[in-house]
Amino acid sequence: MRLALFDLDGTLLPTDSDHAFGEFMVAIGWADGAQWRARNDAFYADYQAGRLDLDAYVDFATSAWRTRAEAEALAARERFMREVIAPQLHPRAHELVRRHRDAGELVAIVTATNEFVTAPIAAAFGVEHLIAVQLERDGDGRVTGRVRGVPSFREGKVRRVDDWLAALGHRWADFERVSFYSDSTNDLPLLERASDPVATNPTPALAAIAQERGWRTLHLFE
């Protein structure tokens, strides 16, 4: 067996879906423009610099929509997919995922963006298995703004993949090869765990590490 894992933002998408969803909240009037955009940009800069406070970000990022009726939030997400994400779904990214899937490999997207934003994106790529940041819900099923369980972020991605494989009755040793595609140094723990790490549309920092370690580099959007 073979396993193929994909980061999402910056890897399969040429944009960051979490940050873009925040921008969309501003565009539809669910968040204050100037104040929200400044905080959203600051959190994104922290992510790129490897110092993101994920708990604080999830609380902030979900605050614009979590008090809305579920049907209203889902309708906004559908519009976000149609207007923002669909134009970013590049054929080469689709083909990369399809090639691994058609080869009979077990395929998953492993992302630090929350499950609400990313579930329809994974579906658009035809990927059944999504490992994303899980959102805690209260007794009435409402999102609280807190993370549930281990977040799929940095070292947590390795832990979440371990748990997901165990739930399927597998472990890392079952796989002859494990590929992981990512653009970010935030994903170094999982890149180092994979037998076939691929620096995909890499940041300058990851490109330097990939060159030093002899990892394959892939550019999907050039």
XYZ file of C-alpha atoms in Angstrom:
222
model
C 0.000 0.000 0.000
C 0.937 3.624 -0.477
C -0.261 6.740 1.322
C -0.530 10.236 -0.182
C -1.065 13.233 2.109
C -1.669 16.795 0.953
C -1.562 20.087 2.770
C -4.235 22.404 1.376
C -3.545 26.140 1.558
C -0.651 27.180 -0.647
C -0.230 23.563 -1.733
C -3.360 22.468 -3.586
C -4.739 26.007 -3.527
C -2.776 29.110 -4.578
C -4.505 30.961 -1.744
C -5.097 30.475 1.986
C -8.713 29.411 2.457
C -8.788 30.399 6.140
C -7.585 33.937 5.451
C -9.802 34.162 2.360
C -12.868 33.138 4.360
C -12.135 35.990 6.755
C -11.937 38.379 3.827
C -15.252 36.962 2.618
C -16.834 37.653 6.013
C -15.898 41.299 5.488
C -17.176 41.299 1.911
C -20.648 40.063 2.905
C -20.850 42.395 5.886
C -20.578 39.832 8.658
C -17.377 41.396 10.032
C -16.143 44.957 10.465
C -13.941 45.785 7.496
C -10.916 47.675 8.772
C -10.682 46.114 12.234
C -11.330 42.558 11.092
C -8.986 42.773 8.136
C -6.152 44.085 10.311
C -6.515 41.220 12.806
C -6.958 38.649 10.051
C -3.802 39.859 8.322
C -1.877 39.839 11.626
C -2.854 36.240 12.343
C -1.863 35.240 8.805
C 1.525 36.915 9.231
C 1.994 34.999 12.486
C 1.189 31.748 10.668
C 3.724 32.468 7.950
C 6.332 33.286 10.606
C 5.624 30.044 12.478
C 4.293 31.702 15.641
C 0.518 31.439 15.236
C -1.582 31.098 18.402
C -4.041 28.664 16.851
C -6.547 28.745 19.718
C -6.770 32.526 19.538
C -7.082 32.426 15.769
C -9.890 29.852 15.743
C -11.821 31.900 18.299
C -11.366 34.996 16.130
C -11.984 33.330 12.764
C -15.241 31.638 13.771
C -16.662 34.644 15.637
C -18.086 36.215 12.475
C -20.336 33.263 11.635
C -20.754 30.946 14.612
C -23.702 32.859 16.104
C -25.598 32.743 12.809
C -28.278 30.188 12.084
C -26.729 27.033 10.658
C -28.607 27.343 7.381
C -27.376 30.905 6.988
C -23.754 29.938 7.700
C -23.919 27.025 5.263
C -25.389 29.257 2.569
C -22.525 31.724 3.067
C -20.022 28.880 2.805
C -21.622 27.693 -0.431
C -21.328 31.195 -1.851
C -17.678 31.353 -0.697
C -16.971 28.109 -2.525
C -18.631 29.364 -5.690
C -17.219 32.895 -5.757
C -13.799 32.545 -4.101
C -12.572 28.951 -4.105
C -13.884 27.570 -7.405
C -11.742 29.977 -9.480
C -8.689 28.805 -7.481
C -9.129 25.095 -8.274
C -6.318 24.578 -10.756
C -6.268 21.639 -13.172
C -2.704 20.652 -12.236
C -3.662 20.352 -8.571
C -6.675 18.230 -9.479
C -4.509 16.047 -11.714
C -1.924 15.525 -8.956
C -4.540 14.310 -6.500
C -6.270 12.211 -9.152
C -3.015 10.510 -10.121
C -2.463 9.259 -6.574
C -6.092 8.260 -6.176
C -6.177 6.399 -9.489
C -3.039 4.499 -8.473
C -5.033 3.008 -5.609
C -3.258 4.948 -2.886
C -4.934 6.020 0.337
C -5.340 9.793 -0.006
C -6.032 12.474 2.615
C -5.892 16.236 2.941
C -4.232 17.311 6.184
C -4.811 20.973 6.943
C -4.560 23.453 9.805
C -7.678 25.218 8.522
C -10.902 24.298 10.302
C -13.297 21.625 9.103
C -16.163 24.042 8.406
C -14.178 25.908 5.773
C -12.356 22.936 4.271
C -14.956 20.140 4.056
C -16.416 21.335 0.724
C -12.925 22.040 -0.639
C -11.815 18.454 0.042
C -15.004 17.276 -1.671
C -14.213 19.459 -4.683
C -10.884 17.631 -5.002
C -12.640 14.286 -4.712
C -10.838 13.466 -1.460
C -12.845 11.412 1.000
C -10.522 11.752 3.980
C -10.078 15.206 5.508
C -7.938 15.810 8.583
C -8.677 19.382 9.629
C -8.910 21.430 12.811
C -12.028 20.194 14.586
C -14.393 22.739 16.093
C -15.880 22.192 19.531
C -19.678 22.345 19.721
C -21.906 22.866 22.735
C -24.859 20.722 23.758
C -27.054 22.434 21.185
C -24.560 21.785 18.380
C -23.334 25.383 18.171
C -19.668 26.120 17.459
C -18.052 27.528 20.611
C -14.897 29.057 19.118
C -12.639 26.474 20.723
C -10.660 23.632 19.161
C -11.806 20.074 19.811
C -9.072 17.546 20.396
C -5.591 17.750 18.908
C -5.341 20.451 16.230
C -3.892 19.371 12.889
C -1.174 21.997 13.104
C 2.609 21.546 13.142
C 3.396 18.450 15.297
C -0.327 17.889 15.694
C -0.574 16.872 12.042
C 1.556 13.808 12.767
C -0.585 12.902 15.773
C -3.820 13.331 13.855
C -2.554 11.207 10.958
C -1.531 8.520 13.461
C -5.012 8.548 15.000
C -6.740 8.540 11.613
C -4.705 5.577 10.386
C -5.395 3.681 13.605
C -9.133 4.281 13.167
C -8.843 2.692 9.709
C -6.929 -0.266 11.127
C -3.600 0.895 9.685
C -0.265 2.222 10.899
C 2.633 3.965 9.167
C 4.568 0.713 8.793
C 1.791 -0.734 6.622
C 2.712 1.606 3.772
C 5.549 0.984 1.350
C 5.791 4.712 0.574
C 4.259 7.806 2.162
C 4.134 11.032 0.147
C 3.393 14.400 1.709
C 3.007 17.598 -0.286
C 3.330 20.951 1.496
C 4.387 24.539 0.902
C 5.248 25.522 4.486
C 7.890 25.016 7.162
C 4.981 24.711 9.609
C 4.648 21.208 8.149
C 8.222 20.106 8.760
C 7.204 17.471 11.362
C 5.038 15.660 8.805
C 7.419 16.266 5.915
C 10.191 14.654 7.965
C 7.954 11.673 8.755
C 7.125 10.979 5.102
C 9.330 8.762 2.951
C 8.645 11.051 -0.028
C 8.386 14.678 1.116
C 7.570 17.102 -1.685
C 8.069 20.845 -1.232
C 5.096 22.086 -3.254
C 4.974 25.753 -4.258
C 7.379 26.187 -1.343
C 8.008 29.320 0.638
C 11.630 30.515 0.362
C 12.372 28.975 3.772
C 11.009 25.562 2.775
C 12.672 25.745 -0.645
C 16.044 26.210 1.069
C 15.449 23.238 3.364
C 14.299 21.083 0.449
C 17.422 21.906 -1.529
C 19.639 21.151 1.454
C 17.972 17.805 2.139
C 17.462 16.735 -1.454
C 13.689 16.759 -1.315
C 11.699 16.988 -4.520
C 10.278 20.412 -5.345
C 7.056 20.881 -7.291
C 5.474 24.078 -8.633
C 1.818 23.616 -9.547
C 0.790 27.140 -10.387
C 3.569 28.450 -12.612
